Structure formats: structure tokens, C-alpha cells
Short mmCIF file of C-alpha atoms and ligand atoms in Angstrom, two decimals:
data_model
loop_
_atom_site.label_atom_id
_atom_site.label_comp_id
_atom_site.label_asym_id
_atom_site.label_seq_id
_atom_site.Cartn_x
_atom_site.Cartn_y
_atom_site.Cartn_z
CA MET A 90 0.19 0.06 -0.27
CA THR A 91 1.31 3.89 -0.94
CA ASN A 92 2.29 5.32 2.60
CA TYR A 93 0.54 8.79 1.40
CA PRO A 94 0.08 11.35 4.27
CA TYR A 95 -3.76 11.45 4.26
CA ASP A 96 -5.21 14.81 5.40
CA ARG A 97 -8.78 15.45 3.75
CA ALA A 98 -8.86 18.94 4.18
CA GLU A 99 -5.53 19.43 2.78
CA LEU A 100 -6.36 16.86 -0.22
CA ARG A 101 -9.94 18.91 -0.91
CA ALA A 102 -7.91 22.53 -0.91
CA ASN A 103 -5.09 20.90 -3.29
CA LEU A 104 -7.77 19.97 -5.21
CA ALA A 105 -10.24 23.10 -5.06
CA GLY A 106 -7.02 24.29 -6.87
CA LEU A 107 -7.03 22.51 -10.16
CA GLU A 108 -8.10 23.29 -13.38
CA GLN A 109 -11.99 21.88 -13.73
CA ARG A 110 -11.85 19.94 -17.30
CA PRO A 111 -11.88 16.99 -18.93
CA GLY A 112 -8.28 15.81 -18.77
CA ALA A 113 -7.23 18.05 -16.26
CA LYS A 114 -3.25 17.50 -14.87
CA LYS A 115 -3.54 16.49 -11.05
CA PRO A 116 -0.51 17.09 -8.80
CA ASP A 117 0.46 13.63 -8.01
CA PRO A 118 -1.51 10.83 -10.10
CA ILE A 119 -1.35 7.49 -9.37
CA LEU A 120 -2.99 6.39 -13.22
CA VAL A 121 -2.47 8.29 -16.32
CA ALA A 122 -4.22 7.37 -19.32
CA ASP A 123 -3.85 8.50 -23.26
CA SER A 124 -5.07 7.96 -26.17
CA VAL A 125 -7.59 4.82 -25.07
CA VAL A 126 -9.94 3.65 -27.55
CA ARG A 127 -12.23 0.89 -28.16
CA ARG A 128 -14.49 -0.03 -30.89
CA PHE A 129 -17.02 -2.37 -31.35
CA GLY A 130 -17.89 -3.37 -35.26
CA GLY A 131 -18.48 0.65 -36.18
CA MET A 132 -19.33 2.05 -32.51
CA THR A 133 -16.97 3.94 -30.50
CA ALA A 134 -17.60 2.65 -26.96
CA VAL A 135 -14.12 4.60 -25.42
CA ASP A 136 -12.07 7.31 -26.97
CA VAL A 137 -10.63 8.60 -23.76
CA ASP A 138 -7.94 11.71 -24.91
CA HIS A 139 -6.17 12.18 -21.65
CA VAL A 140 -7.08 11.49 -17.95
CA GLU A 141 -5.15 11.64 -14.65
CA VAL A 142 -6.49 9.75 -11.11
CA GLN A 143 -5.07 11.41 -8.04
CA ARG A 144 -3.21 9.60 -5.32
CA GLY A 145 -4.99 9.20 -2.44
CA THR A 146 -8.55 10.13 -3.54
CA ILE A 147 -12.27 8.80 -3.81
CA THR A 148 -12.77 9.38 -7.64
CA ALA A 149 -16.05 9.00 -9.08
CA LEU A 150 -16.60 7.65 -12.72
CA ILE A 151 -20.05 8.93 -14.00
CA GLY A 152 -21.93 8.80 -16.55
CA PRO A 153 -25.08 7.52 -18.17
CA ASN A 154 -26.02 3.99 -19.50
CA GLY A 155 -23.62 3.05 -22.28
CA ALA A 156 -21.30 5.91 -22.06
CA GLY A 157 -17.96 3.59 -21.57
CA LYS A 158 -17.32 3.61 -17.73
CA THR A 159 -17.51 -0.49 -17.66
CA THR A 160 -15.16 -0.87 -20.67
CA PHE A 161 -13.05 1.70 -19.68
CA PHE A 162 -12.45 -0.19 -16.43
CA ASN A 163 -11.51 -3.30 -18.81
CA LEU A 164 -9.18 -1.76 -20.55
CA LEU A 165 -7.37 -0.07 -18.09
CA THR A 166 -7.18 -3.36 -16.13
CA GLY A 167 -6.13 -5.71 -18.80
CA PHE A 168 -9.40 -7.34 -19.68
CA ASP A 169 -9.73 -6.06 -22.93
CA LYS A 170 -7.69 -4.61 -25.26
CA PRO A 171 -7.72 -1.10 -26.90
CA THR A 172 -8.73 -0.95 -30.95
CA PRO A 173 -5.68 -0.21 -32.64
CA ALA A 174 -5.17 3.25 -33.58
CA SER A 175 -4.95 4.27 -37.68
CA GLY A 176 -3.08 7.84 -37.60
CA ARG A 177 -3.62 8.69 -33.90
CA ASP A 178 -1.67 8.10 -30.96
CA ARG A 179 -1.39 4.77 -29.44
CA ALA A 180 -3.03 4.09 -26.69
CA SER A 181 -1.00 4.37 -23.16
CA TRP A 182 -1.23 4.29 -19.82
CA SER A 183 0.87 4.39 -16.76
CA PHE A 184 -0.10 3.07 -12.94
CA ASP A 185 2.52 4.05 -10.11
CA GLY A 186 4.72 5.10 -12.64
CA LYS A 187 5.04 1.74 -14.36
CA SER A 188 3.64 1.48 -18.04
CA PHE A 189 0.30 -1.18 -18.21
CA THR A 190 0.25 -0.38 -21.59
CA ARG A 191 0.54 -3.68 -22.96
CA THR A 192 0.40 -6.14 -19.78
CA SER A 193 -2.03 -8.81 -18.74
CA ALA A 194 -4.90 -8.56 -15.90
CA THR A 195 -2.57 -10.87 -13.83
CA ARG A 196 0.32 -8.42 -14.34
CA VAL A 197 -1.98 -4.86 -13.81
CA ALA A 198 -3.22 -6.88 -10.49
CA ARG A 199 -0.03 -7.84 -9.24
CA GLY A 200 1.37 -4.27 -9.96
CA GLY A 201 -1.32 -2.76 -7.65
CA MET A 202 -4.34 -1.90 -9.26
CA ILE A 203 -7.62 -4.47 -8.93
CA ARG A 204 -11.09 -4.31 -9.82
CA THR A 205 -13.41 -6.00 -8.19
CA PHE A 206 -15.46 -8.63 -9.98
CA GLN A 207 -19.39 -9.46 -9.55
CA LEU A 208 -19.33 -13.05 -8.19
CA THR A 209 -19.73 -15.38 -11.12
CA LYS A 210 -21.77 -18.67 -11.10
CA ALA A 211 -18.29 -20.89 -10.32
CA LEU A 212 -17.63 -18.57 -7.35
CA THR A 213 -20.85 -18.65 -5.84
CA ARG A 214 -20.91 -22.33 -5.34
CA MET A 215 -17.57 -21.97 -3.49
CA THR A 216 -17.28 -20.71 0.16
CA VAL A 217 -16.83 -17.56 1.58
CA LEU A 218 -12.93 -18.07 2.64
CA GLU A 219 -12.37 -20.08 -0.57
CA ASN A 220 -13.59 -16.96 -2.07
CA MET A 221 -10.87 -14.74 -0.10
CA LEU A 222 -8.27 -17.18 -0.79
CA ILE A 223 -8.58 -16.64 -4.44
CA GLY A 224 -7.84 -12.94 -4.29
CA ALA A 225 -4.27 -13.61 -2.74
CA ALA A 226 -2.21 -13.06 -5.72
CA ASN A 227 1.15 -12.96 -3.72
CA GLN A 228 2.14 -16.37 -4.33
CA PRO A 229 4.83 -17.05 -6.31
CA GLY A 230 3.22 -19.05 -9.53
CA GLU A 231 0.10 -18.28 -8.63
CA ASN A 232 -2.56 -16.41 -10.58
CA LEU A 233 -5.20 -14.03 -8.98
CA PHE A 234 -7.70 -15.83 -10.52
CA VAL A 235 -6.40 -19.37 -9.76
CA GLY A 236 -9.94 -19.81 -8.40
CA LEU A 237 -10.99 -20.79 -12.02
CA VAL A 238 -8.41 -24.10 -11.90
CA LYS A 239 -9.04 -25.65 -8.35
CA PRO A 240 -5.74 -27.28 -7.90
CA LEU A 241 -3.63 -24.30 -7.87
CA TRP A 242 -5.14 -22.72 -4.99
CA ALA A 243 -5.96 -26.01 -3.14
CA LYS A 244 -2.54 -25.59 -1.54
CA ARG A 245 -3.08 -22.13 0.11
CA GLU A 246 -0.82 -21.06 2.51
CA ARG A 247 -1.68 -20.26 6.34
CA GLU A 248 -0.44 -16.46 5.79
CA ASN A 249 -3.48 -16.26 2.87
CA ILE A 250 -5.80 -17.86 5.42
CA GLU A 251 -4.96 -14.88 8.71
CA ARG A 252 -4.91 -12.24 5.86
CA ALA A 253 -8.75 -13.51 4.47
CA GLU A 254 -10.04 -14.05 8.20
CA GLU A 255 -9.01 -10.82 9.22
CA LEU A 256 -10.63 -8.77 6.24
CA LEU A 257 -13.66 -10.99 6.84
CA ARG A 258 -14.11 -9.88 10.43
CA ARG A 259 -13.40 -6.52 9.51
CA PHE A 260 -15.94 -7.05 6.65
CA LYS A 261 -18.64 -8.70 9.14
CA LEU A 262 -18.44 -11.59 7.16
CA ASP A 263 -16.48 -13.89 9.68
CA ALA A 264 -19.28 -15.87 10.59
CA LYS A 265 -20.33 -17.08 7.13
CA ARG A 266 -16.39 -18.07 6.03
CA ASN A 267 -17.83 -21.46 5.71
CA ASP A 268 -21.19 -20.75 3.77
CA MET A 269 -21.30 -20.87 0.00
CA ALA A 270 -21.07 -17.25 -1.24
CA GLY A 271 -24.27 -17.43 -3.29
CA GLY A 272 -25.96 -17.60 0.20
CA LEU A 273 -25.34 -14.03 0.84
CA SER A 274 -27.52 -11.04 0.06
CA GLY A 275 -27.04 -8.66 -2.30
CA GLY A 276 -24.93 -6.30 0.25
CA GLN A 277 -22.74 -8.79 1.52
CA LYS A 278 -22.00 -10.12 -1.98
CA LYS A 279 -20.38 -6.81 -2.44
CA LEU A 280 -18.66 -6.85 0.85
CA LEU A 281 -16.86 -9.99 0.03
CA GLU A 282 -15.88 -8.89 -3.86
CA MET A 283 -14.31 -5.53 -2.03
CA ALA A 284 -12.75 -7.86 0.64
CA ARG A 285 -11.62 -9.92 -1.97
CA ALA A 286 -9.85 -7.89 -3.99
CA LEU A 287 -8.02 -6.09 -0.58
CA MET A 288 -6.74 -9.66 -0.47
CA SER A 289 -3.55 -8.63 -2.75
CA ASN A 290 -3.34 -4.99 -0.74
CA PRO A 291 -3.91 -3.12 -4.05
CA SER A 292 -2.60 0.79 -4.09
CA MET A 293 -6.20 1.49 -6.38
CA ILE A 294 -8.93 -0.61 -5.92
CA MET A 295 -11.99 -0.19 -8.83
CA LEU A 296 -15.53 -0.61 -8.38
CA ASP A 297 -17.89 -0.82 -10.40
CA GLU A 298 -21.20 -0.37 -9.19
CA PRO A 299 -20.43 -1.29 -5.46
CA MET A 300 -24.16 0.03 -4.59
CA ALA A 301 -26.04 -1.68 -7.00
CA GLY A 302 -28.62 -4.26 -5.68
CA VAL A 303 -27.68 -3.25 -1.88
CA ASN A 304 -30.17 -2.94 1.07
CA PRO A 305 -30.45 0.38 2.30
CA ALA A 306 -29.45 -1.20 5.73
CA LEU A 307 -25.59 -2.01 4.48
CA THR A 308 -25.22 1.05 2.28
CA GLN A 309 -24.01 3.28 5.41
CA SER A 310 -21.27 -0.12 6.07
CA LEU A 311 -20.46 -0.29 2.89
CA LEU A 312 -19.56 3.42 2.40
CA GLU A 313 -17.57 3.70 5.30
CA HIS A 314 -15.69 0.72 4.18
CA ILE A 315 -14.63 2.64 1.19
CA GLU A 316 -14.23 5.72 2.98
CA THR A 317 -11.99 3.88 5.28
CA LEU A 318 -9.51 2.16 2.45
CA ARG A 319 -8.88 6.08 1.29
CA ASP A 320 -8.43 6.68 4.69
CA GLU A 321 -5.56 4.10 4.89
CA GLY A 322 -3.91 5.42 1.76
CA THR A 323 -5.54 3.09 -0.91
CA THR A 324 -6.65 5.14 -3.85
CA VAL A 325 -10.57 4.45 -4.75
CA LEU A 326 -12.21 4.70 -8.26
CA PHE A 327 -15.30 3.68 -8.84
CA VAL A 328 -18.47 3.68 -10.97
CA GLU A 329 -22.15 4.52 -9.94
CA HIS A 330 -25.08 5.29 -11.07
CA ASP A 331 -26.28 6.55 -7.58
CA MET A 332 -25.81 10.15 -7.24
CA HIS A 333 -26.24 10.54 -3.25
CA MET A 334 -23.21 8.39 -2.92
CA VAL A 335 -20.93 10.21 -5.39
CA ARG A 336 -21.76 12.97 -3.96
CA HIS A 337 -21.32 12.19 -0.20
CA ILE A 338 -17.95 10.25 -0.67
CA SER A 339 -16.04 11.55 -4.00
CA ASP A 340 -13.04 13.98 -3.66
CA TRP A 341 -13.16 14.33 -7.19
CA VAL A 342 -15.88 13.20 -10.10
CA ILE A 343 -15.14 12.64 -13.88
CA VAL A 344 -18.16 12.50 -16.09
CA MET A 345 -17.83 9.96 -19.38
CA ALA A 346 -20.42 10.35 -22.19
CA GLN A 347 -20.40 8.66 -25.10
CA GLY A 348 -17.03 7.52 -24.61
CA LYS A 349 -15.12 10.39 -23.83
CA ILE A 350 -14.59 12.50 -21.10
CA ILE A 351 -17.01 15.48 -21.20
CA ALA A 352 -16.04 16.92 -17.67
CA GLU A 353 -14.15 16.41 -14.38
CA GLY A 354 -13.97 18.51 -11.19
CA LEU A 355 -15.27 18.84 -7.79
CA PRO A 356 -18.62 16.71 -7.05
CA GLU A 357 -20.72 19.88 -5.93
CA ASP A 358 -19.14 21.78 -9.53
CA VAL A 359 -19.60 19.23 -11.90
CA MET A 360 -22.52 17.42 -10.68
CA GLY A 361 -24.93 20.29 -11.18
CA SER A 362 -23.34 21.72 -14.56
CA ARG A 363 -24.96 21.89 -18.05
CA ALA A 364 -22.87 18.83 -19.91
CA VAL A 365 -23.26 16.89 -17.50
CA ILE A 366 -27.20 17.41 -17.16
CA ASP A 367 -27.39 17.39 -21.29
CA ALA A 368 -25.35 14.05 -21.22
CA TYR A 369 -27.71 12.13 -18.38
CA LEU A 370 -30.84 13.73 -20.12
CA GLY A 371 -29.76 12.78 -23.85
CA ALA A 372 -29.60 9.04 -22.69
CA HIS A 373 -31.75 6.29 -21.46
CA HIS A 374 -31.39 4.83 -18.24
CA ASP A 375 -33.70 1.26 -19.06
CA GLN A 376 -30.22 -0.50 -20.03
CA ASP A 377 -30.05 -3.66 -18.00
CA LEU A 378 -26.70 -3.59 -16.27
CA GLY A 379 -25.35 -6.78 -17.25
CA ASP A 380 -22.87 -8.94 -16.09
CA VAL A 381 -19.36 -7.16 -15.65
CA ILE A 382 -17.63 -10.52 -16.96
CA ASN A 383 -18.66 -11.92 -20.43
CA THR A 384 -17.93 -15.05 -22.08
CA GLU A 385 -15.08 -13.34 -24.21
CA MET A 386 -13.38 -12.08 -20.88
CA MET A 387 -13.71 -15.38 -18.83
CA ARG A 388 -11.91 -16.25 -22.11
CA THR A 389 -9.20 -14.62 -21.78
CA ILE A 390 -8.69 -15.06 -18.09
CA GLU A 391 -8.84 -18.46 -18.77
CA ASP A 392 -5.78 -18.75 -21.33
CA GLU A 393 -3.55 -16.67 -18.83
CA ILE A 394 -4.14 -18.66 -15.96
CA LYS A 395 -2.90 -21.45 -18.19
CA GLU A 396 0.06 -19.54 -19.50
CA GLU A 397 0.98 -18.90 -15.92
CA ALA A 398 0.66 -22.46 -14.49
CA ARG A 399 2.71 -24.14 -17.54
N1 ATP B 623 -18.24 -6.49 -25.40
C1 ATP B 623 -18.96 -6.04 -26.19
N2 ATP B 623 -19.51 -6.06 -27.58
C2 ATP B 623 -19.99 -4.97 -28.38
N3 ATP B 623 -20.55 -3.51 -28.12
C3 ATP B 623 -20.37 -3.43 -26.27
C4 ATP B 623 -19.49 -4.67 -25.52
N4 ATP B 623 -19.40 -4.18 -24.52
C5 ATP B 623 -19.91 -2.85 -24.29
N5 ATP B 623 -20.24 -2.66 -25.57
C6 ATP B 623 -20.89 -1.24 -25.74
O1 ATP B 623 -20.13 -0.23 -25.59
C7 ATP B 623 -21.05 0.84 -25.04
C8 ATP B 623 -20.37 0.96 -23.63
O2 ATP B 623 -20.67 0.03 -22.60
P1 ATP B 623 -20.19 0.15 -21.34
O3 ATP B 623 -20.72 -1.16 -20.48
O4 ATP B 623 -18.89 0.07 -21.38
O5 ATP B 623 -21.08 1.08 -20.38
P2 ATP B 623 -21.37 1.65 -19.17
O6 ATP B 623 -21.14 3.17 -18.89
O7 ATP B 623 -20.82 1.20 -18.16
O8 ATP B 623 -22.76 1.89 -18.85
P3 ATP B 623 -23.43 0.95 -17.52
O9 ATP B 623 -23.47 2.39 -16.95
O10 ATP B 623 -25.11 0.86 -18.42
O11 ATP B 623 -22.98 0.15 -16.85
C9 ATP B 623 -22.34 0.52 -24.79
O12 ATP B 623 -22.75 1.19 -25.99
C10 ATP B 623 -22.34 -1.38 -25.05
O13 ATP B 623 -23.61 -1.84 -25.56
MG1 MG B 624 -20.86 -0.47 -16.65
#
């Protein structure tokens, strides 16, 4: 974890002094991305010219359905590849000073940039503790997603079990450690997704709609967990449609629409801006949120596991 002296007032004061425009420079960016383009057939899902995420902040990525937020997450974390550029700059991005442009999802994860995943069918049939253990990426020869190849994670280390148990206590899931993950409530599943991502001690955690499907009783606790992560020095980048949550916990807001970043700034300034309201009004909200991992992605992950297991 990054040792970042956290002082919210100071952080806010620093951010308040920044230019509020797409691609704004940050004093200490942990993530910098340039020319990231992804097309699906004739449709451009992501076309991000330049973006920086300030270290130690909770940054929200908002935008209407289909804006390209999830696709952008997938690109950054190596689960999807940018469309090769024609006559334009090639996509490039760096995280914590290391180039992650042409790396695999596992290497990105090992580098400290972790995204949460929805519990897929396979994962719901494993226990809560087993789900945690597959989040441990620190064993030589192991892979973040070894859970998909059971023999690899079966020889688990004491150390990982201890870390898993500590995180389960923190997220109040310790009583459920031997329950099937599929039996958890919607909110508990979200907590498990977050706890699992923390197994590898990331310096940045990326959350895609952490509040979706969460019972109001668990909302506050989820928010507090996210704020605690930031207070401990973990950078948080999250996608969320719940504007109350965005307003409440984010230090900085980045707005995407039709693949592009159209606005950036402090939550109180950006969320009421004309460009943002227009972007939302111009979009439909009835789209299904869908699965975060599609079959194509699962195949990529499985291929990587086989590669690493060799
Ligand atoms: N694998 C795919 N194949 C074809 N089109 C895709 C694929 N993945 C995403 N898209 C399209 O790319 C666009 C951006 O989708 P994306 O899921 O990134 O949006 P989003 O901002 O995450 O939306 P939401 O808020 O609804 O989750 C959409 O038009 C979507 O239909
Ligand atoms: Mg999405």
C-alpha cells in the first residue's frame, strides 16, 4: 500500500485549486491514461484522450448507461484490449509510474491496480473463505484468478488464510466464512467482492457500481468501508449511478458520455453543470446493467491462467 499522508482538508484544498476540465492535470497522479480507444464494430465505446487520477482520492467515474465506463475499467485493468490506432497516437497508460499499456490482467493486478468482480456462477458455489483465498495474488506461481483452476489454490498458505480471516472480520463476514458465497445477501456479496480485492493489498481499487443491489441497511457500512480504504491510503476509483453516494463520498468526479470524458471537477461543481445534465438527459436509463465479466473476458482470463500455470 502507498504510504500517503492523508489529510482530507488538505486533499480537498489541493483539488479545489485544480482546473476543472476534461483531462485536468493532477499534482500526484497514480494513474495516467492517454489515447485509449475501444471500438465494437462501427461503434466507439471508449475514446479517452487523456485522464489522470489523483493518488489518495476517492474518484467517481459517472455517466449515463452505455457511456463506456465499464469498458474503460476493462481496458485499464487488462481485461480488454484497446482498438489499434489508425493515424492517431497509440493507447498508453501508466500506473504508479509503471507502464501497463501492453500487460496482462494478472500483471496489472500484481502491480497494485485491482478491480472488483461480480460473483460469477462458479464463485457462488465456493465458500466465502475460498473466495477470499483466490484473491491472494502474492504467491509465487499463483495467479489472481487461480480460483478457476482449483488444484492451484488448493495448496493455500497459512498467511493467506490469516489475511482472509482478518478481512472477513473487518467486513463482518467472519460468521459466514464456510457458507456458500451464493447464499449471501446482495450487500454481503458486494462486501465480499471488496474484501476479496483487498487480499492482494492493492494501491488502487476500482469498484464498478458498488451500491447496485445493496439493501439500504448495508449502504452506510459500504460507504464507510470505502472511506476507510481511502483514509488508509488506498486510491479508490468507482463507477456509480447513485448520485447521493457520489456526492457524499467522492473527492473528485470524472464524467463520461459516449466514450469521452466530458467534464471533471469537484462533486459539488460538476454534478450540477450543464454539460453533465445534458449528457444524462440525452441518454436512456432503462438498460440492463448486465454481467461485468462476459464470456469473451472469461476466456482471456482462463488463457492467462493456463499460461501462468505452465
Ligand atoms: N463486448 C461488447 N461487444 C459489443 N458492444 C459492447 C461490448 N461491451 C460494451 N459494448 C457497448 O459499448 C458501449 C459502452 O458500454 P459500457 O458497458 O462500457 O457502458 P457503461 O458506461 O458501463 O454503462 P452502464 O452504466 O450501463 O454500466 C455500450 O454501447 C455497449 O453496448
Ligand atoms: Mg457499466
